[in-house]
Amino acid sequence: MAGKGVFEEIIDGDVYKYYADGEWKKSASGKSVSIINPTTRKTQYKVQACSQEEVNKVMELAKAAQKSWARTPLWKRAELLHKAAAILKDHKASIAECLVKEIAKPAKDAVTEVVRSGDLVSYTAEEGVRILGEGKFLVSDSFPGNERSKYCLSSKIPLGVVLAIPPFNYPVNLAVSKIAPALIAGNSLVLKPPTQGAVSALHMIHCFHMAGFPKGLINCVTGKGSEIGDFLTMHPGVNCISFTGGDTGIAISKKAGMIPLQMELGGKDACIVLEDADLDLAAANIVKGGFSYSGQRCTAVKVVLVMESVADALVEKVKAKVAKLTVGPPEEDCDITPVVTESSANFIEGLVMDAKEKGATFCQEYRREGNLIWPLLLDHVRPDMRIAWEEPFGPILPVIRINSVEEGIHHCNASNFGLQGCVFTRDINKAIMISDVMETGTVQINSAPARGPDHFPFQGLKDSGIGSQGITNSINMMTKVKSIVINLPSPSYTMG
Ligand code: NAP
């Protein structure tokens, strides 16, 4: 259970502690941050509001711990990560309980998130052992004017202290997708979990603690992003930032110093449905893609662009499936659960009201109770409506009817986002041509957008991000190339 058994030491009274120097600590600030349960709308948990002095101390510790960690053999780093992965999976029930209570994740999905996270950690350990165990050997005489008198040995070295900031919707999975590559590559880590999701993240960190990582290597400071975020992201002790979230990431990119940034930001993933599409397949993917975890996924289908000739048929199929979605508390494993905060629910409602005023067709009646919003399909959405462009991060899905493929591509590419997109057609040639011109980091053919499997490259264009994730890319991103050049007194040739 959360905060019980092996997790007892991470809580003091009713406030969860933060993690630094291999220990669970109370903040000297004496302040805490409340985490509101999206379902009950009452305080569920409290976490420490860490101070700037505590952040300074953590950075110092992380810097010192990284030096010896970088000298720890790669196989030993991998061994510890495998151990942490196993412990994480053993405690999936306790962590899933937190996910249910603080972000209203449906019970089964919450367990899946933890198991997937364990698998991600193990895979990263294996991948790291392979790709970091290899470097490059170059000889000088391939470049004009050179003899073969220089040998260059290049290998990958860690960056130092990695600052990881994940969002609320996958506070465990999107934390380990930063922690594991950072550690296997020889970096130390400071995690700033999202406020909603912080307690799940603290339980996950305790699994790493139980695995026996060196003191100071992994640290987790809690507090509101709006209060300690800037101090963290502009801290001179940080050598790399891996951030996943919304527009905050754009602001961070402007303020951060000369350090590598990995930014995975918002999306407005378009789903283009052509006349020859398998409409049953498209409808099933639109509902799964648009409404899983109540639409609170970066890769949710966020706008359907369907050819007018098949639009009626598609909308009917989607409507029929939406009618079958269960709505209610996450504990009952409902498909649609309350959205994360009241302000998110208000924002979503604003988009719905704007669409109503401007004449969208409501396929269901709009219904909201507290943070719980019933799934809503909006047909005949036009480009002058906010919902055509903005990310609702809720169970609201707009349908725009198009008269040509070009119109669909134009809408997709006119977005300032470029995370993923998808196209449904039985014509593979068309699918490839459309995928080529869609300005998104990934295009899925005949399936909804998705971040996984976690070893696939994952990236956003335009305002959707900087760099690429996916296990291999994340490991590489958290390293720098170092070269050693051997200068020979005379040219050397291996043959003749
Ligand atoms: P968010 O509001 O941007 O918050 C993300 C993280 O940033 C949280 O940990 C937050 O902490 C922290 N933060 C807030 N202000 C900060 C500051 N000034 N400096 C540093 N950190 C700060 O996003 P969210 O609402 O949690 O997540 C939803 C968004 O994430 C959506 O836009 C979604 O599309 C995007 N997302 C993208 C991906 C992807 O891979 N592309 C995946 C998932 C989600 P607090 O919680 O304490 O404020």
Coordinates of C-alpha atoms and ligand atoms in Angstrom, one line a residue:
M1 CA 0.0 0.0 0.0
A2 CA 1.1 3.6 -0.6
G3 CA 3.2 4.9 2.2
K4 CA 3.1 1.6 4.1
G5 CA 5.4 -1.4 4.5
V6 CA 8.7 -0.8 2.7
F7 CA 7.4 2.7 1.8
E8 CA 6.9 3.8 5.4
E9 CA 10.2 5.7 5.5
I10 CA 9.2 8.0 2.6
I11 CA 6.5 9.7 4.6
D12 CA 6.5 11.8 7.8
G13 CA 3.0 12.2 9.3
D14 CA 0.9 13.0 6.3
V15 CA 3.7 14.7 4.2
Y16 CA 5.8 12.7 1.8
K17 CA 9.6 13.4 2.1
Y18 CA 11.9 14.4 -0.7
Y19 CA 15.0 12.3 -1.6
A20 CA 18.6 13.5 -1.5
D21 CA 22.0 12.0 -0.6
G22 CA 20.4 8.5 -0.5
E23 CA 18.0 9.6 2.3
W24 CA 14.4 10.6 2.7
K25 CA 14.3 14.1 4.1
K26 CA 11.9 16.8 5.4
S27 CA 12.3 20.2 3.9
A28 CA 13.5 22.9 6.1
S29 CA 11.0 25.2 4.5
G30 CA 8.3 23.7 6.7
K31 CA 6.0 24.1 3.8
S32 CA 4.1 21.4 1.9
V33 CA 2.2 21.3 -1.4
S34 CA -1.2 19.6 -1.5
I35 CA -2.2 17.1 -4.1
I36 CA -5.9 17.2 -4.9
N37 CA -7.5 13.9 -5.9
P38 CA -9.2 14.7 -9.2
T39 CA -12.2 12.4 -8.3
T40 CA -13.0 13.5 -4.8
R41 CA -11.5 17.0 -5.3
K42 CA -10.1 16.7 -1.8
T43 CA -6.5 16.7 -0.6
Q44 CA -5.2 13.2 -1.1
Y45 CA -1.5 13.6 -0.4
K46 CA 1.1 16.3 0.6
V47 CA 4.7 16.7 -0.5
Q48 CA 7.5 18.8 0.7
A49 CA 7.9 22.3 -0.8
C50 CA 11.7 22.2 -1.3
S51 CA 13.7 25.4 -0.9
Q52 CA 16.3 26.9 -3.1
E53 CA 19.0 26.0 -0.6
E54 CA 17.9 22.4 -0.7
V55 CA 18.1 22.5 -4.5
N56 CA 21.6 23.9 -4.3
K57 CA 22.6 21.1 -1.9
V58 CA 21.1 18.4 -4.2
M59 CA 23.0 19.8 -7.2
E60 CA 26.3 19.7 -5.2
L61 CA 25.6 16.1 -4.1
A62 CA 24.6 15.0 -7.6
K63 CA 27.8 16.5 -9.1
A64 CA 30.0 14.7 -6.6
A65 CA 28.2 11.4 -7.0
Q66 CA 28.4 11.5 -10.7
K67 CA 32.2 11.5 -10.7
S68 CA 32.5 8.1 -9.1
W69 CA 29.4 6.8 -11.0
A70 CA 31.1 7.5 -14.3
R71 CA 34.0 5.3 -13.2
T72 CA 31.6 2.4 -12.2
P73 CA 31.8 -0.3 -14.8
L74 CA 29.0 -0.3 -17.4
W75 CA 27.9 -3.8 -16.5
K76 CA 27.6 -2.8 -12.8
R77 CA 25.4 0.2 -13.7
A78 CA 23.3 -2.1 -15.8
E79 CA 23.0 -4.7 -13.0
L80 CA 21.7 -2.0 -10.6
L81 CA 19.1 -0.9 -13.2
H82 CA 17.9 -4.4 -13.7
K83 CA 17.5 -4.7 -9.9
A84 CA 15.5 -1.5 -9.8
A85 CA 13.3 -2.7 -12.6
A86 CA 12.5 -5.9 -10.8
I87 CA 11.7 -4.0 -7.5
L88 CA 9.5 -1.6 -9.4
K89 CA 7.5 -4.4 -10.8
D90 CA 7.2 -6.1 -7.5
H91 CA 5.6 -2.9 -6.1
K92 CA 3.4 -2.2 -9.0
A93 CA 0.2 -2.4 -6.9
S94 CA 1.3 0.3 -4.4
I95 CA 2.5 2.7 -7.1
A96 CA -0.6 2.1 -9.2
E97 CA -2.7 3.0 -6.2
C98 CA -1.0 6.4 -6.1
L99 CA -1.6 6.9 -9.9
V100 CA -5.3 6.2 -9.4
K101 CA -5.6 8.6 -6.5
E102 CA -3.5 11.5 -7.7
I103 CA -4.1 11.6 -11.5
A104 CA -7.3 9.5 -11.7
K105 CA -5.6 6.9 -14.0
P106 CA -7.9 3.9 -14.6
A107 CA -6.8 1.1 -12.3
K108 CA -5.6 -1.3 -15.0
D109 CA -3.8 1.3 -16.9
A110 CA -2.1 2.4 -13.7
V111 CA -0.6 -1.1 -13.3
T112 CA 0.3 -1.2 -16.9
E113 CA 2.3 2.1 -16.6
V114 CA 4.4 0.6 -13.8
V115 CA 5.1 -2.7 -15.5
R116 CA 5.9 -0.9 -18.8
S117 CA 8.3 1.3 -16.8
G118 CA 10.1 -1.7 -15.3
D119 CA 10.5 -3.1 -18.8
L120 CA 11.8 0.2 -20.1
V121 CA 14.4 0.3 -17.3
S122 CA 15.6 -3.2 -18.2
Y123 CA 15.7 -2.6 -21.9
T124 CA 17.7 0.6 -21.3
A125 CA 20.2 -1.2 -19.3
E126 CA 20.7 -3.8 -22.1
E127 CA 20.8 -1.2 -24.8
G128 CA 23.3 0.9 -22.9
V129 CA 25.6 -2.0 -22.4
R130 CA 25.7 -2.5 -26.1
I131 CA 25.8 1.0 -27.5
L132 CA 28.0 2.5 -24.9
G133 CA 30.4 -0.4 -25.1
E134 CA 31.3 0.6 -28.6
G135 CA 33.1 3.7 -30.0
K136 CA 34.7 4.6 -33.3
F137 CA 38.2 4.3 -34.7
L138 CA 39.1 6.7 -37.5
V139 CA 42.3 7.2 -39.5
S140 CA 43.5 10.6 -40.8
D141 CA 44.3 9.8 -44.5
S142 CA 40.7 9.9 -45.6
F143 CA 40.7 13.7 -45.4
P144 CA 42.6 15.5 -48.2
G145 CA 46.2 16.5 -47.4
N146 CA 46.6 14.0 -44.6
E147 CA 48.8 10.9 -44.3
R148 CA 47.8 8.0 -42.1
S149 CA 49.6 9.5 -39.1
K150 CA 46.7 10.1 -36.8
Y151 CA 44.4 7.6 -35.2
C152 CA 41.3 8.9 -33.6
L153 CA 39.5 6.9 -30.9
S154 CA 36.1 8.3 -30.1
S155 CA 33.8 7.2 -27.3
K156 CA 30.7 8.4 -25.5
I157 CA 31.1 10.1 -22.1
P158 CA 28.4 11.3 -19.7
L159 CA 27.2 14.9 -19.5
G160 CA 27.1 15.3 -15.7
V161 CA 23.9 16.1 -13.9
V162 CA 20.7 15.5 -15.8
L163 CA 17.6 17.4 -14.7
A164 CA 14.5 15.4 -15.5
I165 CA 11.0 17.0 -15.4
P166 CA 8.1 14.7 -16.5
P167 CA 4.4 15.7 -16.8
F168 CA 1.4 14.5 -14.8
N169 CA 0.0 12.1 -17.3
Y170 CA 2.7 9.4 -17.1
P171 CA 4.6 10.5 -13.9
V172 CA 6.3 7.1 -13.5
N173 CA 6.9 6.1 -17.1
L174 CA 8.0 9.5 -18.4
A175 CA 10.3 9.8 -15.3
V176 CA 12.1 6.4 -15.9
S177 CA 12.4 7.2 -19.6
K178 CA 14.7 9.9 -18.5
I179 CA 16.3 8.3 -15.3
A180 CA 17.4 5.0 -16.9
P181 CA 19.2 6.5 -19.9
A182 CA 20.8 9.1 -17.7
L183 CA 22.1 6.5 -15.3
I184 CA 23.3 3.9 -17.7
A185 CA 25.3 6.6 -19.5
G186 CA 27.1 7.6 -16.3
N187 CA 25.2 10.7 -15.4
S188 CA 23.6 11.6 -12.0
L189 CA 20.0 12.7 -11.8
V190 CA 17.8 15.3 -10.2
L191 CA 14.1 14.6 -10.7
K192 CA 11.4 17.2 -10.3
P193 CA 8.2 15.3 -10.5
P194 CA 4.9 16.9 -11.6
T195 CA 2.9 18.0 -8.6
Q196 CA 0.0 15.7 -9.6
G197 CA 1.9 12.5 -9.8
A198 CA 4.6 13.4 -7.3
V199 CA 3.7 10.7 -4.8
S200 CA 3.7 8.0 -7.5
A201 CA 7.1 9.3 -8.5
L202 CA 8.4 9.2 -4.9
H203 CA 7.4 5.6 -4.6
M204 CA 9.1 4.8 -7.9
I205 CA 12.3 6.6 -6.6
H206 CA 12.2 4.4 -3.5
C207 CA 12.4 1.4 -5.7
F208 CA 15.7 2.8 -7.1
H209 CA 16.8 3.5 -3.5
M210 CA 16.1 -0.1 -2.5
A211 CA 18.1 -1.3 -5.5
G212 CA 21.2 0.2 -3.8
F213 CA 22.4 3.0 -6.1
P214 CA 25.2 5.1 -4.6
K215 CA 24.2 8.1 -2.3
G216 CA 23.6 11.4 -4.1
L217 CA 23.4 9.8 -7.5
I218 CA 19.6 10.0 -7.7
N219 CA 17.7 12.8 -6.1
C220 CA 14.1 13.9 -6.2
V221 CA 13.0 17.4 -5.2
T222 CA 9.3 18.3 -4.9
G223 CA 7.5 21.5 -5.1
K224 CA 5.4 23.5 -7.5
G225 CA 7.0 24.0 -10.9
S226 CA 5.9 27.6 -10.9
E227 CA 7.8 28.1 -7.7
I228 CA 11.0 26.1 -8.0
G229 CA 11.0 25.4 -11.8
D230 CA 13.0 28.4 -12.9
F231 CA 15.5 27.9 -10.2
L232 CA 16.1 24.3 -11.2
T233 CA 16.2 24.8 -15.0
M234 CA 18.5 27.8 -14.8
H235 CA 20.8 26.2 -12.1
P236 CA 24.4 26.3 -13.1
G237 CA 24.9 22.8 -11.8
V238 CA 22.6 21.3 -14.4
N239 CA 24.3 19.8 -17.5
C240 CA 21.3 18.6 -19.4
I241 CA 17.5 19.0 -19.2
S242 CA 15.1 16.3 -20.3
F243 CA 11.6 17.8 -20.1
T244 CA 8.2 16.5 -21.1
G245 CA 5.1 18.7 -20.8
G246 CA 3.3 21.6 -22.4
D247 CA 4.3 25.1 -23.4
T248 CA 6.3 25.4 -20.2
G249 CA 9.0 23.6 -22.3
I250 CA 9.2 26.5 -24.8
A251 CA 9.8 28.9 -21.9
I252 CA 12.4 26.6 -20.4
S253 CA 14.2 26.4 -23.8
K254 CA 14.5 30.2 -23.9
K255 CA 15.9 30.4 -20.4
A256 CA 18.2 27.4 -20.1
G257 CA 21.9 27.9 -20.6
M258 CA 24.2 26.3 -23.1
I259 CA 23.3 22.7 -22.3
P260 CA 21.6 19.9 -24.3
L261 CA 17.9 19.9 -24.2
Q262 CA 15.4 17.2 -24.8
M263 CA 11.9 18.6 -25.1
E264 CA 8.8 16.5 -25.6
L265 CA 5.9 19.0 -25.7
G266 CA 2.3 19.2 -26.8
G267 CA 0.6 17.8 -29.9
K268 CA -2.5 18.2 -32.0
D269 CA -2.3 14.8 -33.6
A270 CA -4.4 14.7 -36.8
C271 CA -6.1 11.6 -38.1
I272 CA -6.6 11.7 -41.8
V273 CA -9.3 9.2 -43.1
L274 CA -9.4 8.6 -46.8
E275 CA -12.4 7.4 -48.9
D276 CA -10.9 3.9 -49.2
A277 CA -10.1 3.5 -45.5
D278 CA -11.3 0.5 -43.5
L279 CA -13.8 2.6 -41.5
D280 CA -14.3 0.0 -38.7
L281 CA -10.5 0.0 -38.1
A282 CA -10.4 3.8 -38.3
A283 CA -13.3 4.2 -35.9
A284 CA -11.8 1.8 -33.4
N285 CA -8.5 3.6 -33.5
I286 CA -10.1 7.0 -33.3
V287 CA -12.0 6.1 -30.1
K288 CA -9.0 4.3 -28.5
G289 CA -6.6 7.1 -29.7
G290 CA -8.9 10.0 -28.8
F291 CA -10.4 8.8 -25.5
S292 CA -7.9 6.6 -23.7
Y293 CA -7.1 8.1 -20.3
S294 CA -9.8 10.6 -21.1
G295 CA -7.7 12.2 -24.0
Q296 CA -4.9 13.2 -21.6
R297 CA -2.2 11.8 -23.8
C298 CA 0.3 13.7 -25.8
T299 CA -0.3 11.3 -28.7
A300 CA -4.1 11.3 -28.4
V301 CA -6.0 11.7 -31.7
K302 CA -6.8 15.4 -31.3
V303 CA -8.5 16.1 -34.6
V304 CA -10.1 13.9 -37.2
L305 CA -9.9 15.0 -40.8
V306 CA -12.3 12.8 -42.8
M307 CA -13.2 12.9 -46.5
E308 CA -16.8 14.2 -46.8
S309 CA -17.9 11.2 -48.8
V310 CA -17.3 8.8 -45.9
A311 CA -17.8 11.3 -43.0
D312 CA -21.4 10.3 -42.2
A313 CA -20.5 6.6 -42.0
L314 CA -17.4 7.2 -39.9
V315 CA -19.1 9.6 -37.5
E316 CA -21.9 7.0 -37.0
K317 CA -19.3 4.3 -36.2
V318 CA -17.4 6.5 -33.8
K319 CA -20.6 7.6 -32.1
A320 CA -21.6 4.0 -31.5
K321 CA -18.3 3.2 -29.9
V322 CA -18.3 6.4 -27.8
A323 CA -21.7 5.3 -26.4
K324 CA -20.1 2.2 -25.1
L325 CA -17.4 4.0 -23.1
T326 CA -17.8 3.7 -19.3
V327 CA -17.6 7.0 -17.4
G328 CA -16.8 7.2 -13.7
P329 CA -14.1 6.8 -11.0
P330 CA -10.7 5.3 -11.9
E331 CA -11.0 2.8 -9.0
E332 CA -13.8 1.1 -11.1
D333 CA -11.5 1.1 -14.1
C334 CA -13.8 3.3 -16.1
D335 CA -12.7 4.3 -19.6
I336 CA -13.4 8.0 -18.9
T337 CA -12.3 9.3 -15.5
P338 CA -12.1 12.8 -14.1
V339 CA -9.5 15.1 -15.8
V340 CA -6.6 16.0 -13.7
T341 CA -7.6 19.4 -12.2
E342 CA -10.5 21.7 -12.1
S343 CA -8.7 24.3 -14.1
S344 CA -8.1 21.6 -16.9
A345 CA -11.9 20.9 -16.8
N346 CA -12.7 24.6 -17.1
F347 CA -10.3 25.0 -20.0
I348 CA -11.9 22.0 -21.8
E349 CA -15.3 23.5 -21.2
G350 CA -14.1 26.8 -22.7
L351 CA -13.2 24.9 -25.9
V352 CA -16.6 23.2 -25.9
M353 CA -18.5 26.4 -25.4
D354 CA -16.6 28.1 -28.2
A355 CA -17.4 25.3 -30.6
K356 CA -21.1 25.5 -29.5
E357 CA -21.3 29.2 -30.2
K358 CA -19.7 28.8 -33.6
G359 CA -22.1 26.0 -34.6
A360 CA -20.3 22.6 -34.2
T361 CA -22.6 19.6 -34.2
F362 CA -22.7 17.9 -30.8
C363 CA -22.9 14.1 -31.3
Q364 CA -23.7 13.7 -27.6
E365 CA -25.0 16.1 -25.0
Y366 CA -22.2 18.0 -23.2
R367 CA -22.1 16.8 -19.6
R368 CA -19.8 17.6 -16.7
E369 CA -19.8 16.8 -13.0
G370 CA -16.8 18.3 -11.1
N371 CA -13.7 17.2 -13.0
L372 CA -15.6 14.4 -14.8
I373 CA -16.4 15.3 -18.4
W374 CA -18.4 12.8 -20.5
P375 CA -16.9 11.9 -23.9
L376 CA -17.9 14.2 -26.6
L377 CA -17.6 14.0 -30.4
L378 CA -17.9 17.4 -32.2
D379 CA -18.8 17.1 -35.9
H380 CA -18.7 19.8 -38.6
V381 CA -15.9 21.6 -36.8
R382 CA -14.5 24.5 -38.8
P383 CA -11.1 26.1 -38.7
D384 CA -12.4 29.2 -37.0
M385 CA -13.1 27.2 -33.8
R386 CA -10.5 27.0 -31.1
I387 CA -11.0 23.2 -30.8
A388 CA -9.7 22.9 -34.4
W389 CA -6.2 24.0 -33.3
E390 CA -5.9 23.7 -29.5
E391 CA -5.0 20.7 -27.5
P392 CA -8.0 20.0 -25.2
F393 CA -6.2 17.3 -23.1
G394 CA -9.6 15.9 -22.3
P395 CA -12.3 13.6 -23.8
I396 CA -13.4 16.0 -26.5
L397 CA -12.8 15.1 -30.2
P398 CA -13.4 17.4 -33.1
V399 CA -14.2 16.1 -36.6
I400 CA -13.4 18.3 -39.6
R401 CA -14.9 17.2 -42.9
I402 CA -12.5 17.7 -45.9
N403 CA -13.0 17.6 -49.6
S404 CA -9.5 16.7 -50.7
V405 CA -6.4 15.0 -49.2
E406 CA -4.6 18.3 -49.7
E407 CA -7.0 20.0 -47.4
G408 CA -6.3 17.5 -44.7
I409 CA -2.6 17.8 -45.1
H410 CA -2.9 21.6 -45.1
H411 CA -4.8 21.6 -41.8
C412 CA -2.2 19.2 -40.2
N413 CA 0.7 21.3 -41.4
A414 CA -0.8 24.6 -40.4
S415 CA -0.7 23.6 -36.8
N416 CA 2.2 24.9 -34.7
F417 CA 2.5 21.4 -33.3
G418 CA 4.0 18.5 -35.1
L419 CA 4.1 15.5 -32.8
Q420 CA 2.4 12.6 -34.5
G421 CA -0.3 12.0 -37.1
C422 CA -2.0 9.1 -38.7
V423 CA -3.6 8.2 -42.0
F424 CA -6.2 5.5 -42.7
T425 CA -6.2 4.2 -46.3
R426 CA -5.9 0.8 -48.0
D427 CA -3.6 2.3 -50.6
I428 CA 0.0 2.0 -49.3
N429 CA 1.4 4.3 -52.0
K430 CA -1.0 7.1 -50.9
A431 CA -0.2 6.4 -47.3
I432 CA 3.5 6.8 -47.9
M433 CA 3.1 10.0 -49.9
I434 CA 0.9 11.5 -47.3
S435 CA 3.2 10.5 -44.5
D436 CA 6.1 12.1 -46.3
V437 CA 4.4 15.5 -46.4
M438 CA 2.9 15.5 -43.0
E439 CA 5.1 17.8 -40.8
T440 CA 5.1 15.6 -37.7
G441 CA 7.8 13.6 -36.0
T442 CA 6.0 10.3 -36.7
V443 CA 3.1 9.2 -38.9
Q444 CA 1.2 6.0 -38.1
I445 CA -0.3 4.2 -41.1
N446 CA -3.6 2.6 -40.2
S447 CA -3.2 3.0 -36.5
A448 CA -3.7 5.7 -33.9
P449 CA -0.6 7.7 -32.8
A450 CA 1.3 6.2 -29.9
R451 CA 4.5 6.8 -28.0
G452 CA 5.5 3.1 -27.7
P453 CA 7.0 0.6 -28.1
D454 CA 9.5 2.6 -26.0
H455 CA 12.5 1.7 -28.0
F456 CA 11.1 3.4 -31.2
P457 CA 12.4 6.9 -31.9
F458 CA 9.8 9.5 -30.6
Q459 CA 10.0 13.1 -31.5
G460 CA 8.0 16.2 -32.2
L461 CA 8.6 18.9 -34.9
K462 CA 7.9 22.6 -34.5
D463 CA 6.5 23.5 -31.1
S464 CA 6.2 19.8 -30.2
G465 CA 9.8 19.4 -29.2
I466 CA 13.6 19.4 -29.5
G467 CA 15.6 16.2 -30.1
S468 CA 14.3 12.7 -30.1
Q469 CA 13.4 10.2 -27.4
G470 CA 13.1 6.5 -27.6
I471 CA 15.6 4.5 -25.6
T472 CA 18.6 4.6 -27.9
N473 CA 18.2 8.2 -28.8
S474 CA 17.8 9.2 -25.1
I475 CA 21.0 7.4 -24.2
N476 CA 22.9 9.1 -27.0
M477 CA 21.4 12.4 -26.1
M478 CA 22.7 12.2 -22.6
T479 CA 26.2 11.6 -23.7
K480 CA 28.9 13.6 -25.4
V481 CA 31.5 12.4 -27.8
K482 CA 35.1 12.4 -26.6
S483 CA 38.0 11.8 -28.9
I484 CA 41.6 10.7 -28.2
V485 CA 44.0 11.2 -31.1
I486 CA 47.1 9.2 -31.3
N487 CA 49.7 11.1 -33.3
L488 CA 52.3 8.8 -34.9
P489 CA 55.9 9.9 -35.7
S490 CA 55.5 8.6 -39.2
P491 CA 52.5 7.4 -41.4
S492 CA 51.5 3.9 -40.6
Y493 CA 49.7 1.5 -42.9
T494 CA 48.3 -1.8 -41.9
M495 CA 49.2 -3.4 -45.2
G496 CA 52.3 -3.0 -47.4
Ligands
NAP1 P1 3.2 21.2 -17.8 O1 2.2 22.0 -17.1 O2 4.0 21.8 -18.9 O3 4.1 20.5 -16.7 C1 5.1 19.6 -17.0 C2 6.1 19.6 -15.9 O4 6.7 20.9 -15.8 C3 5.5 19.4 -14.5 O5 6.4 18.6 -13.7 C4 5.5 20.8 -13.9 O6 5.5 20.8 -12.5 C5 6.7 21.4 -14.4 N1 6.8 22.8 -14.5 C6 5.8 23.8 -14.4 N2 6.3 25.0 -14.4 C7 7.6 24.9 -14.6 C8 8.7 25.8 -14.7 N3 8.5 27.1 -14.7 N4 10.0 25.3 -14.8 C9 10.2 24.0 -14.8 N5 9.2 23.1 -14.7 C10 8.0 23.5 -14.6 O7 2.5 19.9 -18.5 P2 1.4 18.9 -17.9 O8 0.1 19.6 -17.7 O9 2.0 18.2 -16.7 O10 1.3 17.8 -19.1 C11 0.5 18.0 -20.2 C12 1.3 18.4 -21.4 O11 2.4 17.6 -21.6 C13 0.5 18.4 -22.6 O12 0.7 19.6 -23.4 C14 1.0 17.2 -23.4 O13 0.8 17.2 -24.7 C15 2.4 17.2 -22.9 N6 3.0 15.9 -23.1 C16 3.9 15.7 -24.0 C17 4.5 14.4 -24.2 C18 5.5 14.1 -25.3 O14 6.2 13.2 -25.2 N7 5.6 14.9 -26.3 C19 4.1 13.4 -23.4 C20 3.2 13.6 -22.4 C21 2.7 14.9 -22.2 P3 4.1 21.1 -11.6 O15 3.2 20.0 -11.9 O16 4.6 21.2 -10.2 O17 3.6 22.4 -12.2

